[in-house]
mmCIF file of C-alpha atoms in Angstrom:
data_model
loop_
_atom_site.group_PDB
_atom_site.id
_atom_site.type_symbol
_atom_site.label_atom_id
_atom_site.label_comp_id
_atom_site.label_asym_id
_atom_site.label_seq_id
_atom_site.Cartn_x
_atom_site.Cartn_y
_atom_site.Cartn_z
ATOM 1 C CA MET A 1 -6.729 -16.494 -44.206
ATOM 2 C CA PRO A 2 -6.356 -13.035 -42.095
ATOM 3 C CA GLU A 3 -3.747 -10.587 -43.483
ATOM 4 C CA PRO A 4 -0.584 -10.433 -42.115
ATOM 5 C CA GLY A 5 0.212 -9.085 -38.683
ATOM 6 C CA ALA A 6 -3.682 -9.258 -37.496
ATOM 7 C CA SER A 7 -5.053 -10.156 -34.081
ATOM 8 C CA VAL A 8 -6.468 -13.335 -34.596
ATOM 9 C CA LEU A 9 -9.588 -13.479 -32.649
ATOM 10 C CA PRO A 10 -10.880 -16.554 -30.406
ATOM 11 C CA PRO A 11 -13.860 -18.352 -31.647
ATOM 12 C CA THR A 12 -17.199 -17.827 -30.642
ATOM 13 C CA PRO A 13 -18.805 -19.549 -28.242
ATOM 14 C CA PRO A 14 -21.839 -21.465 -29.257
ATOM 15 C CA ALA A 15 -25.017 -19.533 -29.140
ATOM 16 C CA HIS A 16 -27.085 -20.274 -25.913
ATOM 17 C CA SER A 17 -24.051 -22.021 -23.871
ATOM 18 C CA PRO A 18 -23.177 -20.949 -20.836
ATOM 19 C CA LEU A 19 -20.319 -19.429 -21.565
ATOM 20 C CA PHE A 20 -22.208 -17.150 -23.791
ATOM 21 C CA ARG A 21 -24.255 -16.394 -22.149
ATOM 22 C CA ALA A 22 -22.472 -14.603 -19.570
ATOM 23 C CA GLU A 23 -20.205 -13.018 -22.048
ATOM 24 C CA GLN A 24 -23.605 -11.092 -23.524
ATOM 25 C CA PHE A 25 -23.923 -10.453 -19.789
ATOM 26 C CA VAL A 26 -20.828 -9.143 -19.029
ATOM 27 C CA TRP A 27 -20.436 -6.347 -21.910
ATOM 28 C CA LEU A 28 -24.276 -5.212 -21.259
ATOM 29 C CA THR A 29 -23.574 -4.435 -17.516
ATOM 30 C CA ALA A 30 -19.871 -4.951 -16.206
ATOM 31 C CA ARG A 31 -17.594 -2.117 -15.424
ATOM 32 C CA VAL A 32 -14.332 -1.918 -17.480
ATOM 33 C CA LEU A 33 -11.891 -4.392 -15.239
ATOM 34 C CA GLU A 34 -14.486 -7.010 -15.219
ATOM 35 C CA GLN A 35 -14.430 -6.775 -19.099
ATOM 36 C CA ARG A 36 -11.223 -7.092 -19.513
ATOM 37 C CA LEU A 37 -11.150 -9.403 -16.808
ATOM 38 C CA PHE A 38 -13.835 -11.775 -18.495
ATOM 39 C CA ALA A 39 -11.637 -11.488 -22.342
ATOM 40 C CA TYR A 40 -8.116 -12.549 -20.039
ATOM 41 C CA HIS A 41 -10.300 -15.867 -18.392
ATOM 42 C CA PHE A 42 -12.258 -16.833 -21.231
ATOM 43 C CA LEU A 43 -11.537 -14.892 -24.786
ATOM 44 C CA ASN A 44 -7.678 -14.643 -25.169
ATOM 45 C CA GLY A 45 -6.995 -11.519 -23.719
ATOM 46 C CA ALA A 46 -3.961 -10.478 -22.770
ATOM 47 C CA ALA A 47 -2.698 -9.099 -18.807
ATOM 48 C CA ASP A 48 -1.635 -5.477 -19.948
ATOM 49 C CA PRO A 49 -5.601 -4.054 -20.627
ATOM 50 C CA VAL A 50 -6.371 -5.777 -17.106
ATOM 51 C CA GLU A 51 -3.384 -3.959 -15.138
ATOM 52 C CA THR A 52 -4.625 -0.546 -16.671
ATOM 53 C CA ALA A 53 -8.373 -1.079 -16.010
ATOM 54 C CA LEU A 54 -7.233 -1.995 -12.038
ATOM 55 C CA ASP A 55 -5.003 0.929 -12.307
ATOM 56 C CA ALA A 56 -7.732 3.715 -11.922
ATOM 57 C CA TYR A 57 -8.611 2.454 -8.428
ATOM 58 C CA ARG A 58 -4.991 2.711 -7.183
ATOM 59 C CA ASN A 59 -3.820 5.278 -4.588
ATOM 60 C CA GLU A 60 -0.099 7.690 -3.832
ATOM 61 C CA ASP A 61 -0.166 5.790 -0.467
ATOM 62 C CA GLY A 62 0.034 2.311 -2.877
ATOM 63 C CA GLY A 63 -3.181 1.114 -1.546
ATOM 64 C CA TYR A 64 -6.390 0.895 -3.435
ATOM 65 C CA GLY A 65 -9.820 2.373 -3.319
ATOM 66 C CA HIS A 66 -12.508 4.248 -5.350
ATOM 67 C CA ALA A 67 -15.526 1.427 -4.484
ATOM 68 C CA LEU A 68 -12.993 -1.775 -6.248
ATOM 69 C CA GLU A 69 -14.433 -4.056 -3.528
ATOM 70 C CA PRO A 70 -18.235 -2.495 -3.980
ATOM 71 C CA ASP A 71 -19.026 -3.076 -0.861
ATOM 72 C CA LEU A 72 -17.315 0.161 0.644
ATOM 73 C CA ARG A 73 -17.557 3.315 -1.412
ATOM 74 C CA GLY A 74 -15.043 6.587 -1.540
ATOM 75 C CA PRO A 75 -11.792 7.842 -3.003
ATOM 76 C CA VAL A 76 -9.791 5.856 0.451
ATOM 77 C CA SER A 77 -7.866 2.708 0.594
ATOM 78 C CA GLN A 78 -8.844 -0.449 2.711
ATOM 79 C CA PRO A 79 -7.114 -3.685 3.253
ATOM 80 C CA LEU A 80 -10.382 -5.212 1.712
ATOM 81 C CA HIS A 81 -9.784 -3.187 -1.931
ATOM 82 C CA VAL A 82 -6.101 -4.525 -1.579
ATOM 83 C CA GLY A 83 -7.126 -7.842 -1.269
ATOM 84 C CA HIS A 84 -8.938 -7.563 -4.545
ATOM 85 C CA ALA A 85 -6.988 -5.925 -5.916
ATOM 86 C CA LEU A 86 -3.930 -8.468 -5.508
ATOM 87 C CA HIS A 87 -6.881 -11.350 -6.382
ATOM 88 C CA VAL A 88 -6.458 -9.478 -9.880
ATOM 89 C CA LEU A 89 -2.817 -9.631 -9.755
ATOM 90 C CA ASP A 90 -2.942 -12.784 -9.139
ATOM 91 C CA ALA A 91 -5.328 -14.075 -11.183
ATOM 92 C CA VAL A 92 -2.989 -12.389 -14.521
ATOM 93 C CA GLU A 93 -0.091 -13.506 -13.214
ATOM 94 C CA ARG A 94 1.548 -10.161 -12.210
ATOM 95 C CA CYS A 95 1.262 -10.332 -8.573
ATOM 96 C CA GLY A 96 4.477 -9.158 -7.788
ATOM 97 C CA GLY A 97 7.921 -6.608 -8.670
ATOM 98 C CA GLN A 98 7.729 -2.529 -7.455
ATOM 99 C CA ARG A 99 3.278 -2.468 -7.270
ATOM 100 C CA VAL A 100 3.317 -5.491 -4.690
ATOM 101 C CA ASP A 101 6.573 -3.790 -2.553
ATOM 102 C CA ARG A 102 4.041 -0.604 -2.394
ATOM 103 C CA VAL A 103 1.033 -2.390 -1.575
ATOM 104 C CA CYS A 104 3.235 -4.139 1.202
ATOM 105 C CA ARG A 105 4.225 -0.478 2.117
ATOM 106 C CA TYR A 106 0.832 0.215 2.540
ATOM 107 C CA LEU A 107 -0.350 -3.107 4.626
ATOM 108 C CA THR A 108 2.253 -1.570 6.872
ATOM 109 C CA SER A 109 0.914 1.684 7.434
ATOM 110 C CA VAL A 110 -2.312 0.167 8.037
ATOM 111 C CA SER A 111 -2.103 -2.770 10.232
ATOM 112 C CA THR A 112 -3.310 -3.547 13.864
ATOM 113 C CA PRO A 113 -0.258 -3.952 16.758
ATOM 114 C CA ASP A 114 -0.201 -7.354 16.299
ATOM 115 C CA GLY A 115 0.810 -7.144 12.382
ATOM 116 C CA ALA A 116 -2.234 -8.183 11.243
ATOM 117 C CA LEU A 117 -5.356 -6.268 9.337
ATOM 118 C CA PRO A 118 -8.633 -4.705 10.308
ATOM 119 C CA ALA A 119 -11.095 -4.845 7.992
ATOM 120 C CA VAL A 120 -11.912 -1.228 7.225
ATOM 121 C CA HIS A 121 -9.193 1.055 8.614
ATOM 122 C CA THR A 122 -10.363 4.596 10.282
ATOM 123 C CA GLY A 123 -10.667 6.754 7.169
ATOM 124 C CA GLN A 124 -13.449 5.057 5.804
ATOM 125 C CA ARG A 125 -15.472 7.167 8.081
ATOM 126 C CA GLY A 126 -17.898 9.442 6.117
ATOM 127 C CA TYR A 127 -18.112 7.711 2.690
ATOM 128 C CA PRO A 128 -20.864 5.097 1.870
ATOM 129 C CA THR A 129 -20.414 1.728 3.225
ATOM 130 C CA ALA A 130 -22.170 -1.334 3.427
ATOM 131 C CA PRO A 131 -23.770 -1.691 7.446
ATOM 132 C CA PHE A 132 -22.693 -5.141 7.725
ATOM 133 C CA ILE A 133 -19.130 -3.727 7.800
ATOM 134 C CA PRO A 134 -18.552 -1.163 11.098
ATOM 135 C CA VAL A 135 -16.006 1.745 11.380
ATOM 136 C CA VAL A 136 -14.903 1.513 14.239
ATOM 137 C CA ASP A 137 -12.205 3.372 16.139
ATOM 138 C CA ASP A 138 -10.002 1.252 16.653
ATOM 139 C CA PRO A 139 -10.362 -1.892 14.695
ATOM 140 C CA PRO A 140 -9.784 -5.259 15.541
ATOM 141 C CA SER A 141 -7.587 -7.744 13.581
ATOM 142 C CA SER A 142 -8.962 -9.462 10.666
ATOM 143 C CA LEU A 143 -8.798 -13.217 9.598
ATOM 144 C CA LEU A 144 -11.246 -12.345 6.638
ATOM 145 C CA ALA A 145 -9.032 -9.221 5.590
ATOM 146 C CA THR A 146 -5.722 -11.142 6.603
ATOM 147 C CA GLY A 147 -5.847 -14.501 5.478
ATOM 148 C CA PRO A 148 -6.629 -13.722 2.019
ATOM 149 C CA VAL A 149 -3.902 -11.356 1.077
ATOM 150 C CA VAL A 150 -0.893 -13.111 3.482
ATOM 151 C CA GLY A 151 -2.079 -16.142 1.417
ATOM 152 C CA LEU A 152 -1.793 -14.689 -2.447
ATOM 153 C CA LEU A 153 1.412 -13.208 -1.588
ATOM 154 C CA HIS A 154 3.174 -16.103 -0.295
ATOM 155 C CA ARG A 155 1.279 -17.940 -3.280
ATOM 156 C CA ASN A 156 3.497 -15.671 -5.295
ATOM 157 C CA GLU A 157 6.470 -15.648 -3.213
ATOM 158 C CA VAL A 158 6.692 -12.305 -2.353
ATOM 159 C CA TRP A 159 9.031 -11.795 0.420
ATOM 160 C CA HIS A 160 8.498 -8.365 2.564
ATOM 161 C CA ALA A 161 8.951 -7.791 6.291
ATOM 162 C CA TRP A 162 5.077 -7.159 6.873
ATOM 163 C CA LEU A 163 4.727 -11.026 5.738
ATOM 164 C CA PHE A 164 6.448 -12.056 8.987
ATOM 165 C CA ARG A 165 3.898 -11.328 11.840
ATOM 166 C CA ALA A 166 0.805 -11.365 9.528
ATOM 167 C CA THR A 167 1.378 -14.799 8.996
ATOM 168 C CA ASP A 168 1.974 -15.462 12.925
ATOM 169 C CA PHE A 169 -0.890 -13.879 12.788
ATOM 170 C CA CYS A 170 -2.857 -15.832 10.440
ATOM 171 C CA TRP A 171 -1.978 -18.960 12.205
ATOM 172 C CA GLN A 172 -2.757 -18.166 15.436
ATOM 173 C CA ALA A 173 -6.617 -17.341 13.929
ATOM 174 C CA VAL A 174 -6.925 -20.254 12.073
ATOM 175 C CA GLU A 175 -5.327 -22.602 14.487
ATOM 176 C CA SER A 176 -7.412 -21.065 17.500
ATOM 177 C CA LEU A 177 -11.015 -21.374 15.405
ATOM 178 C CA GLU A 178 -13.709 -22.197 16.969
ATOM 179 C CA LYS A 179 -17.078 -20.929 16.196
ATOM 180 C CA SER A 180 -16.895 -19.546 13.057
ATOM 181 C CA HIS A 181 -18.867 -19.104 9.875
ATOM 182 C CA PRO A 182 -18.597 -18.966 6.347
ATOM 183 C CA TYR A 183 -16.956 -15.865 5.154
ATOM 184 C CA GLU A 184 -14.015 -16.470 7.730
ATOM 185 C CA ILE A 185 -13.736 -20.236 6.318
ATOM 186 C CA GLU A 186 -12.844 -18.934 3.463
ATOM 187 C CA ALA A 187 -10.598 -16.516 4.119
ATOM 188 C CA ALA A 188 -8.805 -19.440 6.409
ATOM 189 C CA VAL A 189 -8.378 -21.363 3.266
ATOM 190 C CA ALA A 190 -7.458 -18.853 1.498
ATOM 191 C CA PHE A 191 -4.542 -18.366 3.765
ATOM 192 C CA LEU A 192 -4.139 -22.224 3.754
ATOM 193 C CA ASP A 193 -3.712 -23.146 0.624
ATOM 194 C CA SER A 194 -0.613 -21.253 0.054
ATOM 195 C CA ALA A 195 0.869 -21.517 3.264
ATOM 196 C CA PRO A 196 4.952 -22.342 2.864
ATOM 197 C CA ASP A 197 4.370 -25.168 6.023
ATOM 198 C CA ARG A 198 2.594 -27.322 3.954
ATOM 199 C CA PRO A 199 2.179 -30.227 6.680
ATOM 200 C CA ARG A 200 1.209 -27.317 9.442
ATOM 201 C CA ALA A 201 -1.618 -26.037 6.498
ATOM 202 C CA GLU A 202 -2.534 -29.772 5.578
ATOM 203 C CA ALA A 203 -3.597 -29.943 9.403
ATOM 204 C CA ALA A 204 -4.899 -27.167 9.934
ATOM 205 C CA ALA A 205 -7.550 -27.401 7.501
ATOM 206 C CA ASP A 206 -8.245 -31.089 8.410
ATOM 207 C CA ARG A 207 -9.777 -29.438 11.706
ATOM 208 C CA LEU A 208 -11.335 -26.993 9.731
ATOM 209 C CA GLY A 209 -12.849 -29.234 7.797
ATOM 210 C CA ARG A 210 -14.653 -31.167 10.245
ATOM 211 C CA LEU A 211 -15.575 -27.747 11.994
ATOM 212 C CA VAL A 212 -17.513 -27.064 8.644
ATOM 213 C CA ARG A 213 -18.945 -30.185 8.800
ATOM 214 C CA GLU A 214 -20.217 -30.351 12.943
ATOM 215 C CA GLN A 215 -21.180 -26.413 11.794
ATOM 216 C CA ARG A 216 -23.171 -27.156 9.608
ATOM 217 C CA LEU A 217 -21.484 -23.994 7.704
ATOM 218 C CA ALA A 218 -21.834 -25.832 3.509
ATOM 219 C CA VAL A 219 -24.471 -26.766 2.506
ATOM 220 C CA LEU A 220 -24.327 -30.442 1.414
ATOM 221 C CA GLU A 221 -27.636 -31.026 0.034
ATOM 222 C CA PRO A 222 -28.539 -28.012 -2.497
ATOM 223 C CA ASP A 223 -32.034 -29.608 -3.113
ATOM 224 C CA SER A 224 -32.690 -29.438 1.002
ATOM 225 C CA LEU A 225 -31.530 -25.490 1.865
ATOM 226 C CA ASP A 226 -34.315 -25.136 4.699
ATOM 227 C CA SER A 227 -33.118 -28.160 6.646
ATOM 228 C CA TYR A 228 -29.756 -25.231 6.629
ATOM 229 C CA ALA A 229 -30.140 -22.689 8.952
ATOM 230 C CA VAL A 230 -28.255 -19.192 7.632
ATOM 231 C CA PRO A 231 -25.181 -17.946 9.846
ATOM 232 C CA THR A 232 -26.599 -14.936 12.317
ATOM 233 C CA GLY A 233 -26.302 -11.730 10.786
ATOM 234 C CA TYR A 234 -26.103 -13.412 6.920
ATOM 235 C CA ALA A 235 -28.999 -12.307 4.146
ATOM 236 C CA GLN A 236 -31.628 -14.851 4.037
ATOM 237 C CA GLY A 237 -30.418 -17.487 0.924
ATOM 238 C CA GLU A 238 -26.890 -16.260 1.704
ATOM 239 C CA HIS A 239 -26.247 -19.834 2.041
ATOM 240 C CA HIS A 240 -22.423 -21.543 0.899
ATOM 241 C CA PHE A 241 -21.825 -24.873 -0.440
ATOM 242 C CA PRO A 242 -18.361 -27.231 -0.898
ATOM 243 C CA HIS A 243 -17.911 -24.788 -3.946
ATOM 244 C CA ASP A 244 -17.247 -21.535 -1.832
ATOM 245 C CA TYR A 245 -14.503 -23.693 0.192
ATOM 246 C CA ALA A 246 -13.140 -25.605 -2.882
ATOM 247 C CA ARG A 247 -12.875 -22.997 -5.836
ATOM 248 C CA THR A 248 -10.401 -25.492 -7.284
ATOM 249 C CA PRO A 249 -9.769 -29.171 -7.262
ATOM 250 C CA ARG A 250 -6.603 -28.178 -5.946
ATOM 251 C CA SER A 251 -7.635 -26.378 -2.840
ATOM 252 C CA LEU A 252 -7.257 -28.036 0.469
ATOM 253 C CA ALA A 253 -10.994 -27.544 1.145
ATOM 254 C CA ARG A 254 -11.629 -30.595 -1.448
ATOM 255 C CA ALA A 255 -10.865 -32.831 0.790
ATOM 256 C CA TRP A 256 -13.544 -31.298 2.609
ATOM 257 C CA PHE A 257 -16.305 -33.366 1.007
ATOM 258 C CA THR A 258 -17.086 -36.528 -0.751
ATOM 259 C CA ASP A 259 -17.095 -36.655 -4.883
ATOM 260 C CA ASP A 260 -21.032 -36.951 -4.463
ATOM 261 C CA GLU A 261 -21.192 -33.839 -2.275
ATOM 262 C CA MET A 262 -18.851 -31.658 -4.798
ATOM 263 C CA SER A 263 -20.626 -32.904 -7.774
ATOM 264 C CA ARG A 264 -24.427 -31.991 -6.566
ATOM 265 C CA SER A 265 -22.541 -28.627 -5.424
ATOM 266 C CA LEU A 266 -21.631 -27.843 -8.801
ATOM 267 C CA ASP A 267 -24.360 -28.748 -10.173
ATOM 268 C CA HIS A 268 -26.290 -26.374 -8.467
ATOM 269 C CA LEU A 269 -23.768 -23.865 -9.391
ATOM 270 C CA ALA A 270 -24.194 -24.513 -12.951
ATOM 271 C CA GLY A 271 -28.095 -24.216 -12.127
ATOM 272 C CA GLU A 272 -28.001 -20.479 -10.740
ATOM 273 C CA GLN A 273 -26.985 -19.333 -14.186
ATOM 274 C CA GLN A 274 -30.058 -16.420 -14.442
ATOM 275 C CA GLU A 275 -31.975 -15.601 -18.102
ATOM 276 C CA ASP A 276 -29.909 -12.358 -18.530
ATOM 277 C CA GLY A 277 -26.579 -15.353 -18.446
ATOM 278 C CA GLY A 278 -25.283 -13.711 -14.672
ATOM 279 C CA TRP A 279 -24.904 -15.335 -11.874
ATOM 280 C CA PRO A 280 -26.813 -13.824 -8.749
ATOM 281 C CA VAL A 281 -24.906 -12.364 -5.574
ATOM 282 C CA ARG A 282 -26.186 -13.620 -2.142
ATOM 283 C CA TRP A 283 -24.869 -11.376 0.408
ATOM 284 C CA ARG A 284 -27.265 -8.226 1.470
ATOM 285 C CA GLN A 285 -28.224 -5.788 -1.240
ATOM 286 C CA TRP A 286 -28.044 -2.709 0.528
ATOM 287 C CA THR A 287 -28.332 -0.062 -2.420
ATOM 288 C CA PRO A 288 -29.272 -1.277 -6.495
ATOM 289 C CA GLY A 289 -25.790 0.174 -7.388
ATOM 290 C CA ILE A 290 -23.982 -2.446 -6.167
ATOM 291 C CA LEU A 291 -25.300 -5.511 -7.005
ATOM 292 C CA LEU A 292 -24.938 -4.184 -10.496
ATOM 293 C CA GLU A 293 -21.231 -3.998 -9.793
ATOM 294 C CA ALA A 294 -20.749 -7.153 -8.035
ATOM 295 C CA ARG A 295 -22.981 -9.610 -10.020
ATOM 296 C CA PRO A 296 -20.062 -9.651 -13.233
ATOM 297 C CA MET A 297 -17.597 -10.443 -10.365
ATOM 298 C CA VAL A 298 -19.648 -13.680 -9.126
ATOM 299 C CA THR A 299 -19.980 -14.703 -12.766
ATOM 300 C CA ILE A 300 -16.889 -14.379 -13.241
ATOM 301 C CA GLN A 301 -15.638 -16.501 -10.225
ATOM 302 C CA ALA A 302 -18.469 -18.826 -11.222
ATOM 303 C CA LEU A 303 -17.370 -19.892 -14.894
ATOM 304 C CA ARG A 304 -13.646 -20.467 -13.383
ATOM 305 C CA THR A 305 -14.857 -22.365 -10.652
ATOM 306 C CA LEU A 306 -17.007 -24.704 -13.221
ATOM 307 C CA ARG A 307 -14.112 -24.927 -15.704
ATOM 308 C CA ALA A 308 -11.590 -25.989 -13.045
ATOM 309 C CA TYR A 309 -13.913 -28.529 -12.427
ATOM 310 C CA GLY A 310 -13.924 -29.747 -15.849
ATOM 311 C CA ARG A 311 -17.744 -28.957 -16.260
ATOM 312 C CA HIS A 312 -18.476 -27.757 -19.739
ATOM 313 C CA ILE A 313 -18.878 -23.765 -20.951
ATOM 314 C CA GLY A 314 -19.063 -23.609 -24.010
#
């Protein structure tokens, strides 16, 4: 019997289960933020330590920096960092209040003339940046940066003036997509899954699903990877699978794939766990430190996706 007032530790996952192996990997390699996130999701950890760890990346302007998103180094706030931070806050059900009000004020300050977000603000110049993320003088509006942020704010019923024009931009961008690539489609799904106009979102998602299949943007036969071309500009082997678009069964993107296609996708995801317990990073690795920081993030997402579909992780 534990002593009165003592905290009850969660049961230890069975040795050699996917979760046990991933836990050892996280303790060995992850940043404090990902350690706290892992504990929250899988070890009955509290939300407060996650928020405390995230605060280390927050700046006085209301944004986030300090390489929260590992491909952007340096202290300055950037929209991609903010998107990452909102994803963390949403995961621990803390995406609201004065913290998010400050975030929205930051988003307003860096928005493009049409009310959307650039992928990278010019303040990034002079700091190490992934070669596939260009820093330009007059950055255009980006669905990749704007869609997930708008989706997360709507999902958490945040109301702020910034959202009006940003939402309009997302609708226009999503509904006009013709030739696209996986990360842009993922951003569109992140918006559509939480957009308030559900009939419009369902219609837009149905069209995108047909586009994904026509342009072969999802690997439907993981055993035949060589028959799927990698999109222009992507790294060798940077394929995307049904589970990348539909991270939970509730996503609108789940309807794009048959049960068999999703099952093969999840089998492939489960089989990607490496000997050290972590999952691999598929995007371009431009410096060794990025790989070390990114793999725990990818590992936590893989476990959450498998669990969302009822797969055994331990």
